[in-house]
CSV table of C-alpha atoms and ligand atoms in Angstrom, one decimal:
chain,number,residue,atom,x,y,z
A,69,MET,CA,8.6,6.6,-6.9
A,70,GLN,CA,6.5,8.3,-4.3
A,71,PHE,CA,2.8,7.9,-3.7
A,72,LYS,CA,2.4,11.6,-4.7
A,73,ASP,CA,3.8,10.8,-8.2
A,74,ILE,CA,0.7,8.5,-8.8
A,75,LEU,CA,-2.3,10.7,-9.3
A,76,GLY,CA,-5.7,9.4,-8.1
A,77,TYR,CA,-6.2,5.9,-6.6
A,78,SER,CA,-6.3,7.3,-3.1
A,79,SER,CA,-8.2,4.3,-1.6
A,80,THR,CA,-5.5,1.8,-2.6
A,81,LYS,CA,-2.8,4.1,-1.3
A,82,LYS,CA,-4.6,4.4,2.0
A,83,GLU,CA,-4.9,0.6,2.2
A,84,LEU,CA,-1.2,0.1,1.6
A,85,LEU,CA,-0.2,2.8,4.0
A,86,SER,CA,-2.4,1.4,6.8
A,87,LEU,CA,-0.9,-2.0,6.2
A,88,ALA,CA,2.5,-0.4,6.6
A,89,HIS,CA,1.5,1.4,9.8
A,90,SER,CA,-0.2,-1.7,11.3
A,91,GLY,CA,3.2,-3.4,11.6
A,92,LYS,CA,1.5,-6.6,10.4
A,93,ILE,CA,2.5,-6.6,6.7
A,94,PRO,CA,1.2,-9.5,4.7
A,95,HIS,CA,4.0,-11.2,2.8
A,96,ASN,CA,1.9,-12.1,-0.2
A,97,ILE,CA,-0.4,-9.5,-1.8
A,98,LEU,CA,-2.4,-9.5,-5.0
A,99,LEU,CA,-3.2,-6.2,-6.6
A,100,ASP,CA,-6.2,-6.9,-8.8
A,101,GLN,CA,-6.4,-4.3,-11.6
A,102,LEU,CA,-7.5,-3.4,-15.1
A,103,ASP,CA,-4.9,-2.9,-17.8
A,104,GLY,CA,-3.4,0.6,-17.5
A,105,MET,CA,-4.0,1.0,-13.8
A,106,PRO,CA,-0.9,1.7,-11.7
A,107,GLY,CA,-0.5,-1.6,-9.7
A,108,VAL,CA,3.3,-1.8,-10.4
A,109,PRO,CA,4.0,1.9,-9.5
A,110,LEU,CA,1.9,1.5,-6.4
A,111,ALA,CA,3.9,-1.5,-5.3
A,112,TRP,CA,7.1,0.4,-6.1
A,113,ALA,CA,6.0,3.4,-4.1
A,114,TRP,CA,4.9,1.2,-1.2
A,115,PHE,CA,8.3,-0.5,-1.2
A,116,GLN,CA,10.0,2.9,-1.2
A,117,TYR,CA,7.8,3.9,1.8
A,118,LEU,CA,8.7,0.7,3.7
A,119,ASN,CA,12.4,1.2,3.2
A,120,CYS,CA,12.6,5.0,3.5
A,121,GLU,CA,14.9,6.3,6.2
A,122,HIS,CA,12.7,9.2,7.1
A,123,PRO,CA,9.1,8.2,6.2
A,124,GLN,CA,6.3,10.7,6.6
A,125,GLU,CA,2.8,9.9,7.6
A,126,ASP,CA,1.6,9.3,4.0
A,127,ASP,CA,4.6,9.2,1.8
A,128,SER,CA,8.3,8.4,1.6
A,129,CYS,CA,10.7,11.3,2.0
A,130,GLY,CA,12.1,11.1,-1.6
A,131,THR,CA,15.5,12.3,-0.6
A,132,CYS,CA,17.2,9.7,1.6
A,133,ARG,CA,19.7,7.3,0.2
A,134,HIS,CA,17.2,4.4,0.0
A,135,CYS,CA,14.6,6.6,-1.7
A,136,LYS,CA,17.0,7.7,-4.3
A,137,MET,CA,18.2,4.2,-5.1
A,138,ILE,CA,14.6,2.8,-5.2
A,139,ALA,CA,13.4,5.7,-7.4
A,140,GLU,CA,16.1,4.8,-10.0
A,141,LEU,CA,15.3,1.1,-9.7
A,142,ALA,CA,18.9,0.6,-8.6
A,143,TYR,CA,18.2,-0.9,-5.2
A,144,PRO,CA,19.6,-4.4,-4.6
A,145,ASP,CA,16.6,-5.9,-2.7
A,146,LEU,CA,13.9,-5.1,-5.2
A,147,TYR,CA,13.2,-7.8,-7.8
A,148,PHE,CA,10.8,-8.0,-10.7
A,149,ILE,CA,9.3,-10.9,-12.6
A,150,TYR,CA,7.4,-10.2,-15.8
A,151,PRO,CA,6.5,-11.9,-19.0
A,152,VAL,CA,9.1,-11.9,-21.8
A,153,VAL,CA,9.7,-13.6,-25.1
A,154,GLY,CA,12.2,-16.1,-26.5
A,155,ALA,CA,13.9,-16.9,-23.2
A,156,ALA,CA,13.3,-20.6,-23.0
A,157,GLY,CA,16.8,-21.7,-22.2
A,158,SER,CA,17.7,-18.7,-20.0
A,159,GLU,CA,18.6,-19.1,-16.3
A,160,ASP,CA,17.3,-15.6,-15.6
A,161,PRO,CA,14.6,-14.7,-18.1
A,162,SER,CA,13.3,-11.5,-16.4
A,163,GLY,CA,16.9,-10.4,-15.5
A,164,ASP,CA,17.8,-10.7,-19.2
A,165,PHE,CA,15.2,-8.0,-20.0
A,166,PHE,CA,15.7,-5.8,-16.9
A,167,SER,CA,17.3,-2.9,-18.8
A,168,LYS,CA,14.2,-2.7,-21.0
A,169,TRP,CA,11.8,-3.0,-18.1
A,170,GLN,CA,13.8,-0.3,-16.2
A,171,GLU,CA,13.8,2.0,-19.2
A,172,MET,CA,10.1,1.6,-19.7
A,173,LEU,CA,9.2,2.2,-16.0
A,174,LEU,CA,11.5,5.2,-15.7
A,175,ALA,CA,10.1,6.7,-18.9
A,176,LYS,CA,6.4,6.0,-18.3
A,177,ARG,CA,6.4,6.3,-14.5
A,178,ALA,CA,2.9,5.8,-13.2
A,179,TYR,CA,1.3,5.4,-16.6
A,180,PHE,CA,1.8,2.3,-18.6
A,181,SER,CA,-0.2,-0.7,-19.9
A,182,SER,CA,0.6,-4.2,-21.1
A,183,GLU,CA,0.7,-2.7,-24.7
A,184,ASP,CA,3.6,-0.5,-23.7
A,185,TRP,CA,5.5,-3.4,-22.3
A,186,LEU,CA,4.8,-5.4,-25.6
A,187,GLU,CA,6.2,-2.5,-27.5
A,188,ALA,CA,9.3,-2.2,-25.3
A,189,LEU,CA,9.9,-6.0,-25.7
A,190,LYS,CA,9.5,-5.7,-29.5
A,191,ALA,CA,7.6,-8.9,-29.2
A,192,ASP,CA,6.0,-8.7,-32.7
A,193,ASN,CA,3.6,-11.6,-32.8
A,194,SER,CA,5.0,-13.7,-30.0
A,195,ARG,CA,3.1,-13.9,-26.8
A,196,PRO,CA,5.1,-13.0,-23.7
A,197,ILE,CA,5.1,-15.5,-20.8
A,198,ILE,CA,6.7,-15.9,-17.5
A,199,TYR,CA,9.3,-18.6,-18.0
A,200,SER,CA,9.9,-21.3,-15.4
A,201,GLY,CA,13.6,-20.2,-15.3
A,202,ASP,CA,12.4,-17.2,-13.2
A,203,ALA,CA,11.4,-19.5,-10.3
A,204,LEU,CA,14.9,-20.9,-9.9
A,205,SER,CA,16.4,-17.5,-10.5
A,206,ILE,CA,14.4,-15.8,-7.8
A,207,GLU,CA,15.0,-18.7,-5.4
A,208,ARG,CA,18.7,-18.2,-5.9
A,209,LYS,CA,18.5,-14.5,-5.4
A,210,LEU,CA,16.4,-14.8,-2.3
A,211,SER,CA,18.8,-17.3,-0.8
A,212,LEU,CA,21.3,-14.4,-0.5
A,213,HIS,CA,21.3,-12.1,2.4
A,214,ILE,CA,19.4,-8.9,2.3
A,215,SER,CA,21.8,-6.3,1.1
A,216,GLU,CA,20.3,-3.3,2.8
A,217,SER,CA,18.7,-3.4,6.2
A,218,GLY,CA,15.0,-3.1,5.2
A,219,TYR,CA,12.4,-5.1,3.4
A,220,ARG,CA,13.0,-7.1,0.3
A,221,MET,CA,10.3,-7.3,-2.4
A,222,VAL,CA,9.5,-9.4,-5.5
A,223,ILE,CA,7.0,-7.6,-7.8
A,224,ILE,CA,5.4,-10.0,-10.2
A,225,TYR,CA,3.6,-8.4,-13.2
A,226,GLN,CA,0.9,-10.4,-14.9
A,227,PRO,CA,1.3,-13.6,-12.8
A,228,GLU,CA,-1.5,-15.1,-14.9
A,229,ARG,CA,1.2,-15.5,-17.6
A,230,MET,CA,3.0,-18.1,-15.6
A,231,ARG,CA,3.0,-21.8,-16.6
A,232,GLU,CA,1.8,-24.2,-14.0
A,233,GLU,CA,5.2,-25.7,-13.3
A,234,MET,CA,6.5,-22.2,-12.6
A,235,ALA,CA,3.6,-21.5,-10.3
A,236,ASN,CA,4.1,-24.6,-8.3
A,237,LYS,CA,7.8,-23.9,-7.8
A,238,LEU,CA,7.0,-20.3,-6.8
A,239,LEU,CA,4.3,-21.5,-4.4
A,240,LYS,CA,6.8,-23.0,-2.1
A,241,LEU,CA,8.7,-19.7,-1.8
A,242,MET,CA,5.5,-17.8,-1.3
A,243,GLU,CA,4.4,-20.1,1.5
A,244,GLU,CA,7.5,-19.7,3.5
A,245,PRO,CA,9.3,-16.6,2.3
A,246,PRO,CA,12.6,-15.7,3.9
A,247,GLU,CA,12.4,-13.1,6.6
A,248,LYS,CA,11.3,-9.5,5.6
A,249,THR,CA,10.5,-10.7,2.1
A,250,LEU,CA,7.3,-9.6,0.4
A,251,PHE,CA,5.6,-10.8,-2.8
A,252,VAL,CA,3.3,-8.4,-4.6
A,253,SER,CA,1.6,-9.7,-7.7
A,254,VAL,CA,-0.1,-7.3,-10.1
A,255,SER,CA,-2.7,-9.2,-12.1
A,256,LEU,CA,-4.9,-8.1,-15.0
A,257,ASP,CA,-6.8,-11.4,-14.9
A,258,PRO,CA,-6.7,-13.1,-11.4
A,259,ASP,CA,-9.3,-15.6,-12.5
A,260,ARG,CA,-6.6,-17.3,-14.5
A,261,LEU,CA,-4.3,-17.8,-11.5
A,262,LEU,CA,-4.1,-21.2,-9.9
A,263,GLU,CA,-6.5,-21.6,-6.9
A,264,THR,CA,-3.6,-22.8,-4.8
A,265,ILE,CA,-1.7,-19.5,-5.4
A,266,LEU,CA,-4.7,-17.3,-5.2
A,267,SER,CA,-5.9,-18.7,-1.9
A,268,ARG,CA,-2.5,-17.7,-0.3
A,269,MET,CA,-2.7,-14.1,-1.4
A,270,GLN,CA,-4.2,-11.1,0.3
A,271,ARG,CA,-6.2,-9.5,-2.4
A,272,LEU,CA,-6.5,-5.7,-2.9
A,273,GLU,CA,-8.7,-4.5,-5.7
A,274,ILE,CA,-7.6,-1.3,-7.4
A,275,GLY,CA,-10.9,0.5,-8.2
A,276,THR,CA,-11.8,2.8,-11.1
A,277,LEU,CA,-11.8,6.5,-10.5
A,278,THR,CA,-15.1,8.4,-10.3
A,279,HIS,CA,-15.7,11.2,-12.8
A,280,GLU,CA,-14.8,13.7,-10.0
A,281,GLU,CA,-11.6,12.0,-9.0
A,282,MET,CA,-10.6,11.7,-12.7
A,283,GLU,CA,-11.2,15.4,-13.4
A,284,HIS,CA,-9.3,16.3,-10.3
A,285,ALA,CA,-6.3,14.0,-11.3
A,286,LEU,CA,-6.3,15.3,-14.8
A,287,LEU,CA,-6.1,18.9,-13.7
A,288,GLU,CA,-3.2,18.0,-11.4
A,289,TYR,CA,-1.5,16.3,-14.3
A,290,ASP,CA,-1.9,19.3,-16.5
A,291,HIS,CA,-3.0,22.6,-15.0
A,292,SER,CA,-3.5,24.2,-18.4
A,293,LEU,CA,-6.2,21.7,-19.5
A,294,SER,CA,-9.4,23.3,-20.7
A,295,LYS,CA,-12.6,22.2,-19.1
A,296,ASN,CA,-13.8,20.7,-22.3
A,297,ASP,CA,-10.7,18.6,-22.9
A,298,CYS,CA,-10.8,17.4,-19.4
A,299,TYR,CA,-14.5,16.4,-19.9
A,300,ILE,CA,-13.8,14.6,-23.2
A,301,ALA,CA,-10.9,12.6,-21.7
A,302,THR,CA,-12.9,11.7,-18.6
A,303,GLU,CA,-15.9,10.5,-20.6
A,304,ARG,CA,-13.7,8.1,-22.6
A,305,ALA,CA,-11.5,6.8,-19.8
A,306,GLU,CA,-13.8,4.3,-18.1
A,307,GLY,CA,-12.2,5.3,-14.8
A,308,ILE,CA,-8.6,4.6,-15.8
A,309,LEU,CA,-6.4,7.6,-15.7
A,310,TYR,CA,-3.9,6.1,-18.2
A,311,LYS,CA,-6.7,6.0,-20.8
A,312,ALA,CA,-7.6,9.6,-20.1
A,313,ILE,CA,-4.0,10.8,-20.5
A,314,ASN,CA,-3.7,8.8,-23.7
A,315,THR,CA,-6.8,10.5,-25.1
A,316,LEU,CA,-5.3,13.9,-24.4
A,317,GLN,CA,-2.0,12.9,-26.0
A,318,ASN,CA,-3.5,11.1,-29.0
A,319,SER,CA,-6.0,13.6,-30.4
A,320,GLN,CA,-4.2,13.4,-33.8
A,321,GLN,CA,-4.4,9.6,-33.6
A,322,ASN,CA,-8.1,9.9,-32.8
A,323,LEU,CA,-8.7,11.8,-36.0
A,324,SER,CA,-7.3,8.9,-37.9
A,325,TYR,CA,-9.7,6.5,-36.1
A,326,THR,CA,-12.6,8.8,-36.8
A,327,LYS,CA,-11.7,8.7,-40.5
A,328,ASP,CA,-11.7,4.8,-40.5
A,329,TYR,CA,-14.9,4.7,-38.5
A,330,ASN,CA,-16.5,7.1,-40.9
A,331,PHE,CA,-15.7,4.8,-43.8
A,332,VAL,CA,-16.9,1.7,-41.9
A,333,ILE,CA,-20.4,3.0,-41.3
A,334,LYS,CA,-20.7,4.4,-44.9
A,335,TYR,CA,-19.7,1.1,-46.5
A,336,ILE,CA,-21.9,-0.8,-44.1
A,337,GLU,CA,-24.9,1.4,-45.0
A,338,SER,CA,-24.2,1.1,-48.8
A,339,LYS,CA,-23.3,-2.6,-48.4
A,340,GLU,CA,-20.0,-2.2,-50.3
A,341,VAL,CA,-18.4,-5.4,-49.3
A,342,GLY,CA,-15.4,-4.9,-51.6
A,343,GLN,CA,-14.7,-1.5,-50.0
A,344,LEU,CA,-15.0,-3.1,-46.5
A,345,LYS,CA,-12.5,-5.7,-47.5
A,346,ALA,CA,-10.1,-3.1,-48.8
A,347,LEU,CA,-10.5,-1.0,-45.6
A,348,SER,CA,-9.8,-4.1,-43.4
A,349,GLU,CA,-6.6,-4.6,-45.3
A,350,GLU,CA,-5.6,-1.0,-45.1
A,351,MET,CA,-6.3,-0.8,-41.3
A,352,ALA,CA,-4.5,-4.1,-40.7
A,353,LYS,CA,-1.3,-2.7,-42.3
A,354,LYS,CA,-1.1,-0.1,-39.5
A,355,GLY,CA,-0.3,-2.8,-37.0
A,356,ARG,CA,-2.0,-4.8,-34.3
A,357,GLU,CA,-1.9,-2.0,-31.7
A,358,TYR,CA,-3.5,0.5,-34.0
A,359,VAL,CA,-6.3,-2.0,-34.8
A,360,VAL,CA,-7.0,-2.7,-31.2
A,361,ALA,CA,-7.0,1.0,-30.3
A,362,SER,CA,-9.2,1.9,-33.2
A,363,LEU,CA,-11.7,-0.9,-32.2
A,364,GLU,CA,-11.7,0.4,-28.6
A,365,TYR,CA,-12.4,3.8,-30.0
A,366,LEU,CA,-15.3,2.4,-32.1
A,367,LEU,CA,-16.7,0.9,-28.9
A,368,ALA,CA,-16.5,4.2,-27.1
A,369,ASN,CA,-18.4,5.9,-30.0
A,370,LEU,CA,-21.1,3.3,-30.1
A,371,ARG,CA,-21.6,3.9,-26.4
A,372,PHE,CA,-21.9,7.7,-27.2
A,373,ALA,CA,-24.4,6.9,-29.9
A,374,LEU,CA,-26.5,4.8,-27.6
A,375,ARG,CA,-26.4,7.4,-24.9
A,376,CYS,CA,-27.3,10.2,-27.3
A,377,GLY,CA,-30.2,8.0,-28.4
A,378,ILE,CA,-31.7,7.4,-25.0
A,379,ASP,CA,-30.9,10.7,-23.4
A,380,ALA,CA,-31.7,13.9,-25.2
A,381,SER,CA,-29.7,15.9,-22.7
A,382,PHE,CA,-26.5,14.0,-23.2
A,383,PRO,CA,-23.7,16.5,-23.6
A,384,ARG,CA,-22.6,16.2,-27.2
A,385,GLU,CA,-19.6,18.4,-26.6
A,386,THR,CA,-17.9,15.3,-25.2
A,387,MET,CA,-17.4,14.4,-28.9
A,388,ASN,CA,-15.3,16.2,-31.4
A,389,ARG,CA,-16.9,17.7,-34.4
A,390,PRO,CA,-16.5,14.8,-36.9
A,391,GLU,CA,-17.8,12.5,-34.3
A,392,GLN,CA,-20.8,14.7,-33.7
A,393,GLN,CA,-21.5,14.5,-37.5
A,394,ILE,CA,-21.2,10.8,-37.4
A,395,GLU,CA,-23.5,10.6,-34.4
A,396,GLN,CA,-26.1,12.6,-36.3
A,397,TYR,CA,-25.6,10.4,-39.4
A,398,ILE,CA,-26.1,7.1,-37.5
A,399,ARG,CA,-28.9,8.4,-35.3
A,400,GLY,CA,-31.3,5.5,-34.7
A,401,TRP,CA,-28.9,2.8,-35.7
A,402,VAL,CA,-27.8,1.9,-32.2
A,403,HIS,CA,-30.3,1.1,-29.5
A,404,SER,CA,-30.7,-1.1,-26.4
A,405,GLY,CA,-31.9,-4.0,-28.7
A,406,ASN,CA,-28.7,-4.3,-30.6
A,407,ILE,CA,-26.0,-2.8,-28.4
A,408,LEU,CA,-25.1,-6.1,-26.7
A,409,PRO,CA,-24.5,-8.0,-30.0
A,410,LEU,CA,-22.5,-5.0,-31.3
A,411,TYR,CA,-20.4,-5.0,-28.1
A,412,ASP,CA,-19.8,-8.7,-28.2
A,413,ALA,CA,-18.7,-8.7,-31.8
A,414,ILE,CA,-16.2,-5.9,-31.3
A,415,GLU,CA,-14.9,-7.3,-28.0
A,416,GLN,CA,-14.4,-10.7,-29.5
A,417,ALA,CA,-12.6,-9.1,-32.4
A,418,ILE,CA,-10.3,-7.3,-30.0
A,419,ALA,CA,-9.6,-10.5,-28.1
A,420,HIS,CA,-8.8,-12.3,-31.4
A,421,ILE,CA,-6.4,-9.7,-32.5
A,422,LYS,CA,-4.7,-9.6,-29.2
A,423,GLY,CA,-4.5,-13.4,-29.5
A,424,ASN,CA,-2.6,-13.0,-32.8
A,425,VAL,CA,-5.3,-14.0,-35.3
A,426,VAL,CA,-4.6,-12.3,-38.6
A,427,SER,CA,-5.9,-8.7,-38.2
A,428,LYS,CA,-7.3,-8.2,-41.7
A,429,ILE,CA,-9.4,-11.4,-41.5
A,430,VAL,CA,-10.7,-10.5,-38.0
A,431,LEU,CA,-11.6,-7.0,-39.2
A,432,PHE,CA,-13.4,-8.1,-42.4
A,433,ASP,CA,-15.3,-10.7,-40.4
A,434,LEU,CA,-16.3,-8.0,-37.8
A,435,PHE,CA,-17.5,-5.6,-40.5
A,436,MET,CA,-19.7,-8.3,-41.9
A,437,GLN,CA,-21.1,-9.1,-38.5
A,438,LEU,CA,-21.7,-5.4,-37.8
A,439,SER,CA,-23.5,-5.1,-41.1
A,440,VAL,CA,-25.8,-8.0,-40.3
A,441,ILE,CA,-26.6,-6.6,-36.8
A,442,LEU,CA,-27.1,-3.0,-38.0
A,443,THR,CA,-29.1,-3.6,-41.2
A,444,PRO,CA,-32.6,-3.8,-39.6
A,445,SER,CA,-32.1,-0.5,-37.7
A,446,ILE,CA,-30.5,1.2,-40.7
A,447,LYS,CA,-33.6,0.4,-42.8
A,448,GLU,CA,-35.9,1.6,-40.0
A,449,ALA,CA,-33.9,4.8,-39.5
A,450,SER,CA,-33.9,5.7,-43.2
A,451,LEU,CA,-37.7,5.1,-43.3
A,452,THR,CA,-38.1,7.5,-40.3
A,453,LYS,CA,-36.0,10.1,-42.1
A,454,ILE,CA,-38.0,9.8,-45.3
A,455,LYS,CA,-41.3,10.1,-43.4
A,456,ALA,CA,-40.0,13.2,-41.5
A,457,ARG,CA,-39.0,14.7,-44.8
A,458,GLN,CA,-42.4,14.0,-46.4
A,459,LYS,CA,-44.0,15.6,-43.3
A,460,GLU,CA,-41.9,18.7,-43.7
A,461,ASN,CA,-42.8,19.0,-47.4
A,462,LYS,CA,-46.5,18.8,-46.7
B,714,ZN,ZN1,13.4,8.3,2.1
C-alpha cells in the first residue's frame, strides 16, 4: 500500500510524512475518523513508508523487498487487532480471523467500511468485539525480536470495541512499548475510549474532503466519469470518498431504494397503516445492511428536499429522474421546522438496527413517527396546491 493508492486525504498524508521526516515518531497514535475513511490504509501505507528500503520524499518506492511484503500483508512485524465474533476461548482472536481480514483489505484496498468487515466476518446478528485474548497474544508476539530491521507496528481497528479489562492490559504495553514498536489505533468513536488510553495517544483527525477534493479524487479514480455522475456522487458523499464510490457503483441499488422511498411517502400521505406495515416487513427481509443503506439514502433525499425548498437555484440535476419526481411530489413537506425531528427519528432507527433491534419493528415504528411529524405540513402543502389550482382556474 502506497500513499498514492489512497486518493484524497492529503492533509493526513502530509502529517504522517512530516512525523516520519521529523525523526521523532510518536509510538502511540490515534487516527480519529468517520466510518468509510481510510485510517487503516493510511496506517498501512505509513508503515510501508517507514520500512521502505528506498523511500522517496512523499511515498514508499513500492518495489523493494519490504514494500512488496508489506503490500501483500505478509510482513512479519506488522500486526493487526480488530473486532471479531465467537472467539471467547481463543488465545489469538484476531489471528484466527487474519485470512479474512487480509482477503478483505487486499480486495477493498483503500475503500472499506465497518459494514464490509461485518460482511467478511459473516457476523449475522452478533456484535463483533475485541476479545481480551488479543492483549496476551500481542504481548507474546511483541516479546519476540523484530524479524526485519525496521519498525514494528500494531494497527488496532475500532479500539472502542475493546472491553475494559483488555484496555487495561494493553495500556501497560502502550505506555512502555518495546523499541521501534508503534501503535496506531483507528477509531470511529474515540469518545468511547477509556480516558486513560486516550490521554496517552497523539490524536490525528482525518478530515472530510471538500467538494473540490472529492471531484478531483473521483476523476482520478475513474477518468471516464461524466461531470454529472461525479457531481451526483459528490453531493451524496458527505466528504467521504468511499461513499461517493459506492454511489457510483450502486446506481442499480439506488433505484431499489427510490422505489421503497416512493411507497413510504405515498402511504404516509394516504395514511395506509396496513401498507406501511407490509412495506416494513418486505424491506426487513432484504437484510440489515439493506435497511441501513436505504435509510441513509432516505436521509440524503430529505436533505435534498430541504435544500430545494429553501434554495430555488439548487441544482436538481444532482438527483436522478425518479427522485426529481418525488421531490416535486413532496414539495413543501420538509422545511426547517421539521427537519430536525425527521433526522432524529431516522438516525435513531439506523442506530437501533445497527444495534440489532428487529428491523421490521424499527421500520414500522419509524414510518409511524414520520407520519406524525409530516402530517401538518402535508395538509398545508395540499391546501397550497388546491389554492394554486383555483387561482389558475379563475
Ligand atoms: Zn520500498
